[in-house]
Amino acid sequence: MERRPPRGHRMVPHTADVRIEAWAPDREGCVAEAVTALVDTFVDFTGAVSEATGEFHVPPGDDPDLLVGVLDEVIFRMETEGELPLSTEVRAADDGGLTVRWRTTGTDAVELVGAVPKAVSLHELRFGPDGDGWSGAVTLDV
């Protein structure tokens, strides 16, 4: 069996929606990979440049809730502000939540190549430590 790299993401087959998996050595890295996986399901960033930076805070909660909070924010900002993250940095916040920083570009600066996610499904949500660090799997409603 081929060994996976220490950090990464992929799409996996799913009947009607889109399912992503992400992994990294730590929780925050896994959340950042999940953001990249989400955006990679429907965007081609070729030629896109960073237009702005952004930061937000996810309040404390269970680890799966933190992941969903970050992914929901990506979808919300795409729909309301027309922006998408080109790169994502996630740090643990002092209160137990997460601080997320993005370099972003406008939705008009990228090519849509897949179905745009409308929401994060809680069905079969998985996020937590595993033998090699952290991993998660999320179904995106499209």
Tab-separated table of N, CA and C in Angstrom:
chain	number	residue	atom	x	y	z
A	1	MET	N	0.838	-1.181	0.000
A	1	MET	CA	0.000	0.000	0.000
A	1	MET	C	0.883	1.244	0.000
A	2	GLU	N	0.507	2.230	-0.805
A	2	GLU	CA	1.286	3.457	-0.908
A	2	GLU	C	1.083	4.331	0.332
A	3	ARG	N	2.179	4.825	0.862
A	3	ARG	CA	2.122	5.672	2.058
A	3	ARG	C	1.726	7.097	1.651
A	4	ARG	N	0.796	7.684	2.395
A	4	ARG	CA	0.368	9.045	2.083
A	4	ARG	C	1.394	10.046	2.612
A	5	PRO	N	1.466	11.222	1.996
A	5	PRO	CA	2.373	12.259	2.509
A	5	PRO	C	1.900	12.730	3.885
A	6	PRO	N	2.760	13.398	4.659
A	6	PRO	CA	2.385	13.801	6.013
A	6	PRO	C	1.228	14.797	6.056
A	7	ARG	N	1.026	15.522	4.969
A	7	ARG	CA	-0.031	16.532	4.929
A	7	ARG	C	-0.652	16.509	3.542
A	8	GLY	N	-2.005	16.563	3.488
A	8	GLY	CA	-2.637	16.570	2.178
A	8	GLY	C	-4.145	16.488	2.263
A	9	HIS	N	-4.754	16.320	1.090
A	9	HIS	CA	-6.208	16.211	0.995
A	9	HIS	C	-6.573	15.533	-0.317
A	10	ARG	N	-7.822	15.089	-0.398
A	10	ARG	CA	-8.310	14.481	-1.634
A	10	ARG	C	-9.831	14.462	-1.622
A	11	MET	N	-10.392	14.319	-2.818
A	11	MET	CA	-11.821	14.068	-2.962
A	11	MET	C	-12.001	12.558	-3.017
A	12	VAL	N	-13.092	12.087	-2.446
A	12	VAL	CA	-13.398	10.660	-2.499
A	12	VAL	C	-14.788	10.486	-3.110
A	13	PRO	N	-15.020	9.352	-3.758
A	13	PRO	CA	-16.315	9.138	-4.404
A	13	PRO	C	-17.476	9.237	-3.413
A	14	HIS	N	-18.555	9.858	-3.866
A	14	HIS	CA	-19.766	9.984	-3.070
A	14	HIS	C	-20.944	10.029	-4.021
A	15	THR	N	-22.065	9.460	-3.609
A	15	THR	CA	-23.212	9.292	-4.492
A	15	THR	C	-23.709	10.590	-5.112
A	16	ALA	N	-24.137	11.548	-4.311
A	16	ALA	CA	-24.785	12.736	-4.864
A	16	ALA	C	-24.043	14.029	-4.558
A	17	ASP	N	-23.302	14.074	-3.485
A	17	ASP	CA	-22.627	15.290	-3.073
A	17	ASP	C	-21.124	15.146	-3.294
A	18	VAL	N	-20.348	15.954	-2.612
A	18	VAL	CA	-18.887	15.900	-2.712
A	18	VAL	C	-18.348	15.546	-1.337
A	19	ARG	N	-17.418	14.606	-1.285
A	19	ARG	CA	-16.798	14.217	-0.009
A	19	ARG	C	-15.299	14.474	-0.106
A	20	ILE	N	-14.776	15.101	0.941
A	20	ILE	CA	-13.348	15.400	0.998
A	20	ILE	C	-12.737	14.743	2.225
A	21	GLU	N	-11.456	14.451	2.118
A	21	GLU	CA	-10.666	13.989	3.249
A	21	GLU	C	-9.447	14.892	3.354
A	22	ALA	N	-9.001	15.125	4.573
A	22	ALA	CA	-7.798	15.931	4.811
A	22	ALA	C	-7.024	15.309	5.959
A	23	TRP	N	-5.701	15.529	5.950
A	23	TRP	CA	-4.865	15.014	7.034
A	23	TRP	C	-3.634	15.907	7.185
A	24	ALA	N	-3.093	15.911	8.392
A	24	ALA	CA	-1.892	16.694	8.704
A	24	ALA	C	-1.355	16.212	10.046
A	25	PRO	N	-0.131	16.613	10.375
A	25	PRO	CA	0.438	16.200	11.665
A	25	PRO	C	-0.314	16.750	12.880
A	26	ASP	N	-1.016	17.891	12.724
A	26	ASP	CA	-1.717	18.492	13.862
A	26	ASP	C	-3.114	18.952	13.451
A	27	ARG	N	-3.927	19.263	14.457
A	27	ARG	CA	-5.325	19.660	14.241
A	27	ARG	C	-5.444	20.885	13.335
A	28	GLU	N	-4.645	21.905	13.627
A	28	GLU	CA	-4.763	23.150	12.880
A	28	GLU	C	-4.368	22.956	11.413
A	29	GLY	N	-3.326	22.172	11.175
A	29	GLY	CA	-2.919	21.876	9.811
A	29	GLY	C	-3.979	21.093	9.062
A	30	CYS	N	-4.656	20.204	9.753
A	30	CYS	CA	-5.717	19.420	9.125
A	30	CYS	C	-6.897	20.316	8.742
A	31	VAL	N	-7.234	21.274	9.586
A	31	VAL	CA	-8.300	22.223	9.246
A	31	VAL	C	-7.906	23.019	8.005
A	32	ALA	N	-6.670	23.499	7.947
A	32	ALA	CA	-6.204	24.254	6.774
A	32	ALA	C	-6.266	23.397	5.513
A	33	GLU	N	-5.882	22.138	5.607
A	33	GLU	CA	-5.971	21.225	4.454
A	33	GLU	C	-7.417	21.012	4.030
A	34	ALA	N	-8.329	20.941	4.990
A	34	ALA	CA	-9.747	20.767	4.664
A	34	ALA	C	-10.285	21.984	3.911
A	35	VAL	N	-9.829	23.175	4.277
A	35	VAL	CA	-10.231	24.380	3.543
A	35	VAL	C	-9.753	24.285	2.095
A	36	THR	N	-8.491	23.915	1.903
A	36	THR	CA	-7.956	23.770	0.553
A	36	THR	C	-8.721	22.707	-0.220
A	37	ALA	N	-9.030	21.599	0.435
A	37	ALA	CA	-9.786	20.529	-0.223
A	37	ALA	C	-11.161	21.016	-0.655
A	38	LEU	N	-11.845	21.747	0.213
A	38	LEU	CA	-13.160	22.285	-0.123
A	38	LEU	C	-13.079	23.136	-1.386
A	39	VAL	N	-12.174	24.088	-1.402
A	39	VAL	CA	-12.070	25.014	-2.531
A	39	VAL	C	-11.612	24.283	-3.796
A	40	ASP	N	-10.717	23.317	-3.645
A	40	ASP	CA	-10.235	22.562	-4.813
A	40	ASP	C	-11.338	21.759	-5.498
A	41	THR	N	-12.456	21.506	-4.804
A	41	THR	CA	-13.530	20.726	-5.420
A	41	THR	C	-14.242	21.479	-6.529
A	42	PHE	N	-14.129	22.818	-6.552
A	42	PHE	CA	-14.903	23.561	-7.540
A	42	PHE	C	-14.186	24.750	-8.170
A	43	VAL	N	-12.908	24.987	-7.843
A	43	VAL	CA	-12.202	26.172	-8.341
A	43	VAL	C	-10.861	25.796	-8.958
A	44	ASP	N	-10.533	26.457	-10.077
A	44	ASP	CA	-9.185	26.409	-10.642
A	44	ASP	C	-8.555	27.774	-10.369
A	45	PHE	N	-7.500	27.793	-9.558
A	45	PHE	CA	-6.845	29.041	-9.159
A	45	PHE	C	-5.732	29.472	-10.108
A	46	THR	N	-5.545	28.795	-11.218
A	46	THR	CA	-4.463	29.129	-12.135
A	46	THR	C	-4.501	30.619	-12.461
A	47	GLY	N	-3.410	31.301	-12.197
A	47	GLY	CA	-3.291	32.724	-12.500
A	47	GLY	C	-3.890	33.653	-11.459
A	48	ALA	N	-4.570	33.134	-10.459
A	48	ALA	CA	-5.178	33.991	-9.434
A	48	ALA	C	-4.103	34.547	-8.508
A	49	VAL	N	-4.292	35.784	-8.081
A	49	VAL	CA	-3.370	36.420	-7.136
A	49	VAL	C	-4.149	36.874	-5.908
A	50	SER	N	-3.441	36.968	-4.807
A	50	SER	CA	-4.053	37.411	-3.569
A	50	SER	C	-4.456	38.873	-3.683
A	51	GLU	N	-5.699	39.163	-3.332
A	51	GLU	CA	-6.209	40.529	-3.377
A	51	GLU	C	-6.374	41.131	-1.985
A	52	ALA	N	-6.476	40.274	-0.988
A	52	ALA	CA	-6.714	40.759	0.376
A	52	ALA	C	-6.303	39.687	1.370
A	53	THR	N	-6.317	40.077	2.634
A	53	THR	CA	-6.129	39.118	3.719
A	53	THR	C	-7.326	39.237	4.642
A	54	GLY	N	-7.591	38.176	5.351
A	54	GLY	CA	-8.702	38.192	6.290
A	54	GLY	C	-8.387	37.330	7.484
A	55	GLU	N	-9.095	37.575	8.558
A	55	GLU	CA	-8.918	36.800	9.774
A	55	GLU	C	-10.265	36.679	10.454
A	56	PHE	N	-10.507	35.534	11.062
A	56	PHE	CA	-11.700	35.388	11.881
A	56	PHE	C	-11.430	34.384	12.990
A	57	HIS	N	-12.319	34.381	13.963
A	57	HIS	CA	-12.177	33.533	15.138
A	57	HIS	C	-13.347	32.568	15.193
A	58	VAL	N	-13.053	31.305	15.423
A	58	VAL	CA	-14.079	30.293	15.656
A	58	VAL	C	-14.118	30.056	17.165
A	59	PRO	N	-15.286	30.227	17.780
A	59	PRO	CA	-15.354	30.049	19.235
A	59	PRO	C	-15.064	28.611	19.654
A	60	PRO	N	-14.721	28.403	20.928
A	60	PRO	CA	-14.409	27.062	21.414
A	60	PRO	C	-15.564	26.095	21.168
A	61	GLY	N	-15.203	24.847	20.976
A	61	GLY	CA	-16.195	23.795	20.772
A	61	GLY	C	-15.493	22.471	20.582
A	62	ASP	N	-16.286	21.441	20.339
A	62	ASP	CA	-15.705	20.141	20.032
A	62	ASP	C	-14.939	20.251	18.723
A	63	ASP	N	-13.931	19.413	18.545
A	63	ASP	CA	-13.096	19.487	17.349
A	63	ASP	C	-13.899	19.422	16.047
A	64	PRO	N	-14.863	18.504	15.897
A	64	PRO	CA	-15.646	18.499	14.651
A	64	PRO	C	-16.414	19.809	14.432
A	65	ASP	N	-16.909	20.412	15.521
A	65	ASP	CA	-17.621	21.681	15.398
A	65	ASP	C	-16.691	22.804	14.925
A	66	LEU	N	-15.438	22.773	15.366
A	66	LEU	CA	-14.469	23.769	14.923
A	66	LEU	C	-14.223	23.638	13.426
A	67	LEU	N	-14.052	22.408	12.945
A	67	LEU	CA	-13.844	22.186	11.521
A	67	LEU	C	-15.040	22.688	10.719
A	68	VAL	N	-16.242	22.321	11.135
A	68	VAL	CA	-17.446	22.759	10.426
A	68	VAL	C	-17.553	24.282	10.456
A	69	GLY	N	-17.211	24.906	11.574
A	69	GLY	CA	-17.258	26.366	11.668
A	69	GLY	C	-16.366	27.042	10.651
A	70	VAL	N	-15.174	26.507	10.452
A	70	VAL	CA	-14.246	27.091	9.476
A	70	VAL	C	-14.766	26.870	8.057
A	71	LEU	N	-15.195	25.662	7.742
A	71	LEU	CA	-15.680	25.385	6.386
A	71	LEU	C	-16.948	26.169	6.076
A	72	ASP	N	-17.842	26.299	7.068
A	72	ASP	CA	-19.037	27.124	6.871
A	72	ASP	C	-18.669	28.570	6.571
A	73	GLU	N	-17.634	29.068	7.230
A	73	GLU	CA	-17.196	30.451	6.996
A	73	GLU	C	-16.696	30.640	5.569
A	74	VAL	N	-15.991	29.645	5.024
A	74	VAL	CA	-15.533	29.721	3.632
A	74	VAL	C	-16.736	29.870	2.710
A	75	ILE	N	-17.743	29.028	2.904
A	75	ILE	CA	-18.942	29.071	2.056
A	75	ILE	C	-19.679	30.397	2.242
A	76	PHE	N	-19.820	30.853	3.477
A	76	PHE	CA	-20.498	32.116	3.762
A	76	PHE	C	-19.806	33.292	3.076
A	77	ARG	N	-18.476	33.374	3.209
A	77	ARG	CA	-17.747	34.493	2.597
A	77	ARG	C	-17.788	34.437	1.079
A	78	MET	N	-17.802	33.242	0.527
A	78	MET	CA	-17.912	33.109	-0.915
A	78	MET	C	-19.266	33.665	-1.372
A	79	GLU	N	-20.325	33.298	-0.669
A	79	GLU	CA	-21.675	33.713	-1.063
A	79	GLU	C	-21.945	35.183	-0.796
A	80	THR	N	-21.435	35.729	0.308
A	80	THR	CA	-21.789	37.095	0.698
A	80	THR	C	-20.767	38.151	0.292
A	81	GLU	N	-19.483	37.764	0.212
A	81	GLU	CA	-18.446	38.741	-0.081
A	81	GLU	C	-17.703	38.448	-1.381
A	82	GLY	N	-18.018	37.320	-2.016
A	82	GLY	CA	-17.369	36.976	-3.279
A	82	GLY	C	-15.880	36.747	-3.143
A	83	GLU	N	-15.446	36.155	-2.029
A	83	GLU	CA	-14.020	35.890	-1.840
A	83	GLU	C	-13.775	34.437	-1.495
A	84	LEU	N	-12.591	33.965	-1.899
A	84	LEU	CA	-12.160	32.595	-1.639
A	84	LEU	C	-10.730	32.586	-1.124
A	85	PRO	N	-10.402	31.665	-0.219
A	85	PRO	CA	-9.032	31.608	0.294
A	85	PRO	C	-8.067	30.970	-0.693
A	86	LEU	N	-6.961	31.676	-0.964
A	86	LEU	CA	-5.857	31.107	-1.734
A	86	LEU	C	-4.939	30.307	-0.824
A	87	SER	N	-4.760	30.780	0.388
A	87	SER	CA	-3.970	30.056	1.385
A	87	SER	C	-4.605	30.283	2.747
A	88	THR	N	-4.414	29.310	3.624
A	88	THR	CA	-5.059	29.336	4.940
A	88	THR	C	-4.046	28.984	6.016
A	89	GLU	N	-4.057	29.762	7.079
A	89	GLU	CA	-3.242	29.478	8.263
A	89	GLU	C	-4.184	29.398	9.455
A	90	VAL	N	-4.085	28.334	10.216
A	90	VAL	CA	-4.958	28.125	11.371
A	90	VAL	C	-4.103	27.975	12.617
A	91	ARG	N	-4.484	28.696	13.672
A	91	ARG	CA	-3.783	28.594	14.958
A	91	ARG	C	-4.796	28.344	16.062
A	92	ALA	N	-4.372	27.641	17.104
A	92	ALA	CA	-5.211	27.476	18.292
A	92	ALA	C	-5.302	28.825	18.999
A	93	ALA	N	-6.498	29.213	19.381
A	93	ALA	CA	-6.700	30.463	20.117
A	93	ALA	C	-6.624	30.184	21.615
A	94	ASP	N	-6.301	31.206	22.384
A	94	ASP	CA	-6.146	31.058	23.831
A	94	ASP	C	-7.419	30.562	24.512
A	95	ASP	N	-8.582	30.851	23.921
A	95	ASP	CA	-9.841	30.457	24.547
A	95	ASP	C	-10.288	29.042	24.166
A	96	GLY	N	-9.481	28.336	23.380
A	96	GLY	CA	-9.838	26.987	22.959
A	96	GLY	C	-10.441	26.923	21.574
A	97	GLY	N	-10.714	28.069	20.989
A	97	GLY	CA	-11.221	28.116	19.624
A	97	GLY	C	-10.073	28.120	18.629
A	98	LEU	N	-10.341	28.636	17.450
A	98	LEU	CA	-9.334	28.729	16.397
A	98	LEU	C	-9.276	30.142	15.835
A	99	THR	N	-8.083	30.566	15.464
A	99	THR	CA	-7.899	31.802	14.720
A	99	THR	C	-7.469	31.407	13.310
A	100	VAL	N	-8.198	31.904	12.324
A	100	VAL	CA	-7.956	31.552	10.927
A	100	VAL	C	-7.553	32.810	10.172
A	101	ARG	N	-6.457	32.701	9.427
A	101	ARG	CA	-5.995	33.805	8.571
A	101	ARG	C	-5.962	33.300	7.135
A	102	TRP	N	-6.443	34.151	6.217
A	102	TRP	CA	-6.492	33.794	4.803
A	102	TRP	C	-5.847	34.864	3.951
A	103	ARG	N	-5.234	34.444	2.866
A	103	ARG	CA	-4.961	35.312	1.727
A	103	ARG	C	-6.064	34.955	0.746
A	104	THR	N	-6.791	35.965	0.266
A	104	THR	CA	-7.982	35.683	-0.529
A	104	THR	C	-7.910	36.319	-1.911
A	105	THR	N	-8.783	35.819	-2.783
A	105	THR	CA	-8.996	36.395	-4.100
A	105	THR	C	-10.490	36.415	-4.346
A	106	GLY	N	-10.909	37.212	-5.305
A	106	GLY	CA	-12.325	37.311	-5.621
A	106	GLY	C	-12.807	36.135	-6.447
A	107	THR	N	-14.069	35.806	-6.307
A	107	THR	CA	-14.635	34.713	-7.092
A	107	THR	C	-14.608	35.016	-8.585
A	108	ASP	N	-14.559	36.293	-8.934
A	108	ASP	CA	-14.494	36.668	-10.357
A	108	ASP	C	-13.096	36.470	-10.939
A	109	ALA	N	-12.107	36.172	-10.106
A	109	ALA	CA	-10.725	36.001	-10.574
A	109	ALA	C	-10.354	34.533	-10.781
A	110	VAL	N	-11.311	33.622	-10.565
A	110	VAL	CA	-11.036	32.196	-10.682
A	110	VAL	C	-12.032	31.551	-11.642
A	111	GLU	N	-11.691	30.346	-12.074
A	111	GLU	CA	-12.596	29.594	-12.937
A	111	GLU	C	-13.287	28.507	-12.118
A	112	LEU	N	-14.616	28.465	-12.226
A	112	LEU	CA	-15.369	27.414	-11.554
A	112	LEU	C	-15.287	26.154	-12.401
A	113	VAL	N	-14.888	25.040	-11.771
A	113	VAL	CA	-14.704	23.788	-12.507
A	113	VAL	C	-15.523	22.645	-11.910
A	114	GLY	N	-16.348	22.939	-10.941
A	114	GLY	CA	-17.156	21.895	-10.313
A	114	GLY	C	-18.360	22.507	-9.629
A	115	ALA	N	-19.156	21.651	-9.004
A	115	ALA	CA	-20.349	22.096	-8.297
A	115	ALA	C	-19.956	22.896	-7.055
A	116	VAL	N	-20.579	24.049	-6.888
A	116	VAL	CA	-20.276	24.930	-5.764
A	116	VAL	C	-20.974	24.406	-4.505
A	117	PRO	N	-20.221	24.190	-3.416
A	117	PRO	CA	-20.840	23.714	-2.172
A	117	PRO	C	-21.800	24.746	-1.592
A	118	LYS	N	-22.909	24.245	-1.063
A	118	LYS	CA	-23.915	25.098	-0.428
A	118	LYS	C	-23.865	25.011	1.091
A	119	ALA	N	-23.376	23.864	1.597
A	119	ALA	CA	-23.334	23.659	3.051
A	119	ALA	C	-22.439	22.475	3.380
A	120	VAL	N	-22.069	22.397	4.650
A	120	VAL	CA	-21.313	21.266	5.172
A	120	VAL	C	-22.308	20.338	5.854
A	121	SER	N	-22.320	19.094	5.448
A	121	SER	CA	-23.224	18.108	6.039
A	121	SER	C	-22.605	17.552	7.322
A	122	LEU	N	-23.437	17.322	8.313
A	122	LEU	CA	-22.957	16.712	9.552
A	122	LEU	C	-23.017	15.190	9.475
A	123	HIS	N	-23.640	14.670	8.425
A	123	HIS	CA	-23.758	13.228	8.232
A	123	HIS	C	-22.388	12.635	7.900
A	124	GLU	N	-21.961	11.644	8.649
A	124	GLU	CA	-20.683	10.960	8.470
A	124	GLU	C	-19.468	11.888	8.625
A	125	LEU	N	-19.644	12.970	9.370
A	125	LEU	CA	-18.538	13.874	9.674
A	125	LEU	C	-17.546	13.146	10.574
A	126	ARG	N	-16.267	13.254	10.220
A	126	ARG	CA	-15.215	12.633	11.029
A	126	ARG	C	-14.048	13.616	11.106
A	127	PHE	N	-13.578	13.878	12.348
A	127	PHE	CA	-12.428	14.755	12.525
A	127	PHE	C	-11.800	14.488	13.879
A	128	GLY	N	-10.524	14.098	13.885
A	128	GLY	CA	-9.846	13.848	15.146
A	128	GLY	C	-8.475	13.252	14.935
A	129	PRO	N	-7.799	12.945	16.042
A	129	PRO	CA	-6.471	12.353	15.953
A	129	PRO	C	-6.546	10.957	15.349
A	130	ASP	N	-5.502	10.607	14.606
A	130	ASP	CA	-5.374	9.240	14.107
A	130	ASP	C	-3.936	8.796	14.322
A	131	GLY	N	-3.534	7.672	13.791
A	131	GLY	CA	-2.201	7.140	14.035
A	131	GLY	C	-1.068	8.012	13.542
A	132	ASP	N	-1.313	8.844	12.532
A	132	ASP	CA	-0.257	9.657	11.928
A	132	ASP	C	-0.420	11.151	12.212
A	133	GLY	N	-1.299	11.554	13.064
A	133	GLY	CA	-1.564	12.968	13.321
A	133	GLY	C	-3.059	13.191	13.456
A	134	TRP	N	-3.608	14.006	12.552
A	134	TRP	CA	-5.042	14.304	12.537
A	134	TRP	C	-5.585	14.041	11.154
A	135	SER	N	-6.842	13.635	11.101
A	135	SER	CA	-7.502	13.456	9.811
A	135	SER	C	-8.980	13.758	9.962
A	136	GLY	N	-9.598	14.035	8.822
A	136	GLY	CA	-11.023	14.301	8.819
A	136	GLY	C	-11.635	13.984	7.480
A	137	ALA	N	-12.937	13.793	7.488
A	137	ALA	CA	-13.702	13.567	6.271
A	137	ALA	C	-15.018	14.315	6.411
A	138	VAL	N	-15.416	15.003	5.354
A	138	VAL	CA	-16.591	15.850	5.361
A	138	VAL	C	-17.333	15.681	4.046
A	139	THR	N	-18.660	15.651	4.128
A	139	THR	CA	-19.494	15.669	2.936
A	139	THR	C	-19.996	17.094	2.741
A	140	LEU	N	-19.870	17.585	1.515
A	140	LEU	CA	-20.322	18.927	1.169
A	140	LEU	C	-21.601	18.815	0.338
A	141	ASP	N	-22.647	19.498	0.757
A	141	ASP	CA	-23.881	19.541	-0.018
A	141	ASP	C	-23.675	20.497	-1.182
A	142	VAL	N	-23.983	20.019	-2.387
A	142	VAL	CA	-23.823	20.869	-3.578
A	142	VAL	C	-25.155	21.119	-4.243
